[in-house]
PDB file of C-alpha atoms in Angstrom:
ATOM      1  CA  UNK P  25      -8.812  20.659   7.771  1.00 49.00           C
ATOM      2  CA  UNK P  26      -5.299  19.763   5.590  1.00 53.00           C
ATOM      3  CA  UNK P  27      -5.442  15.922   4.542  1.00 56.00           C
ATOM      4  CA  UNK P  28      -2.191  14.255   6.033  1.00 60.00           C
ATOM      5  CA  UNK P  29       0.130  13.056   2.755  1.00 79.00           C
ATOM      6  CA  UNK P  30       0.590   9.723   4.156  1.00 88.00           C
ATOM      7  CA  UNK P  31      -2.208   7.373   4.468  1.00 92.00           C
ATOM      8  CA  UNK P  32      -0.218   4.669   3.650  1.00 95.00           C
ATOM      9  CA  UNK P  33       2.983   2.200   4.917  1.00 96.00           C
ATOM     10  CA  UNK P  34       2.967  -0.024   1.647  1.00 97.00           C
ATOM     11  CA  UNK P  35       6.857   0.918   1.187  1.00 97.00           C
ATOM     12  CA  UNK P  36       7.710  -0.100   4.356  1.00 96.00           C
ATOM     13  CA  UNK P  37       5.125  -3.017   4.628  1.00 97.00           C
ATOM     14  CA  UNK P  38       6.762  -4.179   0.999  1.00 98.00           C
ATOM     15  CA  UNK P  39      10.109  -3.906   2.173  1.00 97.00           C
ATOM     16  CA  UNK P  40       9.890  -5.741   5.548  1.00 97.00           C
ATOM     17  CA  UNK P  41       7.972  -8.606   3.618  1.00 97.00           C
ATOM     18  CA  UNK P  42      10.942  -8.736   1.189  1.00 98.00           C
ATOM     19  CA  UNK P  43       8.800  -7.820  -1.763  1.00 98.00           C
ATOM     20  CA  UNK P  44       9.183  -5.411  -4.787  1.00 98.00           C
ATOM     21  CA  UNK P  45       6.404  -3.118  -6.266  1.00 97.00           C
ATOM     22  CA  UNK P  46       7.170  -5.059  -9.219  1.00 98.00           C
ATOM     23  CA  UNK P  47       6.274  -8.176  -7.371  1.00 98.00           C
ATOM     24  CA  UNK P  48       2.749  -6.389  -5.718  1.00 99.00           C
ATOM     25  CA  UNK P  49       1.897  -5.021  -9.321  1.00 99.00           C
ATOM     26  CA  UNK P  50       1.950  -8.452 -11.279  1.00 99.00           C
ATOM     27  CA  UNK P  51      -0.069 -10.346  -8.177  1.00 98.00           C
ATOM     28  CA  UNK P  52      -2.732  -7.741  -8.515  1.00 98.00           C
ATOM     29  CA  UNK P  53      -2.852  -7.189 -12.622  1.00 98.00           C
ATOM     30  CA  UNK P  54      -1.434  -3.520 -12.217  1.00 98.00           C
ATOM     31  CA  UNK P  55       0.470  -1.313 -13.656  1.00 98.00           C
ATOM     32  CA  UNK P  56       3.511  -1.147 -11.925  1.00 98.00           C
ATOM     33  CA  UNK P  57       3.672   2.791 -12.139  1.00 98.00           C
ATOM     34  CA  UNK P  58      -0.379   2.764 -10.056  1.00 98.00           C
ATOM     35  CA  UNK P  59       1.749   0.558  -7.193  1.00 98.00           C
ATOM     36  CA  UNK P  60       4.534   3.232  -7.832  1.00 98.00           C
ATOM     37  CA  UNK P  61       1.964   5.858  -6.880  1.00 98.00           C
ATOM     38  CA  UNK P  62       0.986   3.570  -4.126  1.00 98.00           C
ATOM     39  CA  UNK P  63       4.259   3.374  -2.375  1.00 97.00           C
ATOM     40  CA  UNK P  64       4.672   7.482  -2.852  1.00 96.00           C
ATOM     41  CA  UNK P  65       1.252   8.200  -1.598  1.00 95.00           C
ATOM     42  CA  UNK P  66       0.772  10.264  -4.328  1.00 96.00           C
ATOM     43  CA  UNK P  67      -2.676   8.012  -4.725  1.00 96.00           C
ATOM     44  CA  UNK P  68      -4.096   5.702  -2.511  1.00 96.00           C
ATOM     45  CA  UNK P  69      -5.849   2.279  -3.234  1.00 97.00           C
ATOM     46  CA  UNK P  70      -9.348   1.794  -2.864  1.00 97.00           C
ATOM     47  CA  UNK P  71     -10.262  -0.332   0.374  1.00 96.00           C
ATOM     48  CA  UNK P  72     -10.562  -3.788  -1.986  1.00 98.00           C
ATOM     49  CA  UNK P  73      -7.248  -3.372  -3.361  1.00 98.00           C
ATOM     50  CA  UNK P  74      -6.016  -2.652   0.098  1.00 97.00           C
ATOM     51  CA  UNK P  75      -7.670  -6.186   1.189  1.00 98.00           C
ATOM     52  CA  UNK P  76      -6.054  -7.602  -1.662  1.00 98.00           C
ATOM     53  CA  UNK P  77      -2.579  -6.476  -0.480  1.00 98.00           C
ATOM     54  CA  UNK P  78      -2.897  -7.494   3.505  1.00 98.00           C
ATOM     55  CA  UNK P  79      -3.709 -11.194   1.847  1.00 98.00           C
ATOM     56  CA  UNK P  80      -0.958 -11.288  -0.164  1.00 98.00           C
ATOM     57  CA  UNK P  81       1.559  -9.642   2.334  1.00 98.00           C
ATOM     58  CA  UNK P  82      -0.123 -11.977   4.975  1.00 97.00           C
ATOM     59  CA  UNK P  83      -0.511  -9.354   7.531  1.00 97.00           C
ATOM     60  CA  UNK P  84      -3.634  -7.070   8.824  1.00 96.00           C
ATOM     61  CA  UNK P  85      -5.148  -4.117   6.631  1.00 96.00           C
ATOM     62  CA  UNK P  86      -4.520  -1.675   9.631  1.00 94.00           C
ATOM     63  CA  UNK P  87      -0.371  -2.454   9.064  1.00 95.00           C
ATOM     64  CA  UNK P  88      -0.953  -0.721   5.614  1.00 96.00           C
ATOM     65  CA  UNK P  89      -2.345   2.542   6.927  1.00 93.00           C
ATOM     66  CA  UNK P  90      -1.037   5.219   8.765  1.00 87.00           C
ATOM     67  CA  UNK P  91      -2.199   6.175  12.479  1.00 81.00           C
ATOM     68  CA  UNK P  92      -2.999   9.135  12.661  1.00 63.00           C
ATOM     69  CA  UNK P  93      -4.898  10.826  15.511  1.00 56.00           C
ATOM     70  CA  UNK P  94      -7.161  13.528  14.655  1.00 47.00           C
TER      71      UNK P  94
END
């Protein structure tokens, strides 16, 4: 089975929240480049990170993930 590309919505989440990946990257002690990555989904934060972010964007983990039905 092919693994979809996009797991995540953290660009869109980000934007609709008003918030930079520069922002997100200095609340969580990252490198900007990892939240970079993030936003690309060329990686994927681990499920604590993700936590992390649905606190600090103030909305629900699912709103950071991609449905997908398989």
């Amino acid at each position: 089975m092919e693994t979809p590309k996009n797991l995540n919505r953290l660009k869109a989440v980000l934007a609709d929240a008003g918030q930079t990946n520069k922002w997100l990257a200095e609340q969580l002690d990252k490198d900007p480049v990892t939240v970079s990555k993030w936003c690309t989904n060329t990686t994927q934060p681990d499920l604590q990170t993700l936590a992390r972010i649905s606190e600090l964007l103030k909305v629900n983990i699912r709103e950071l993930l991609v449905n997908k039905n398989f």
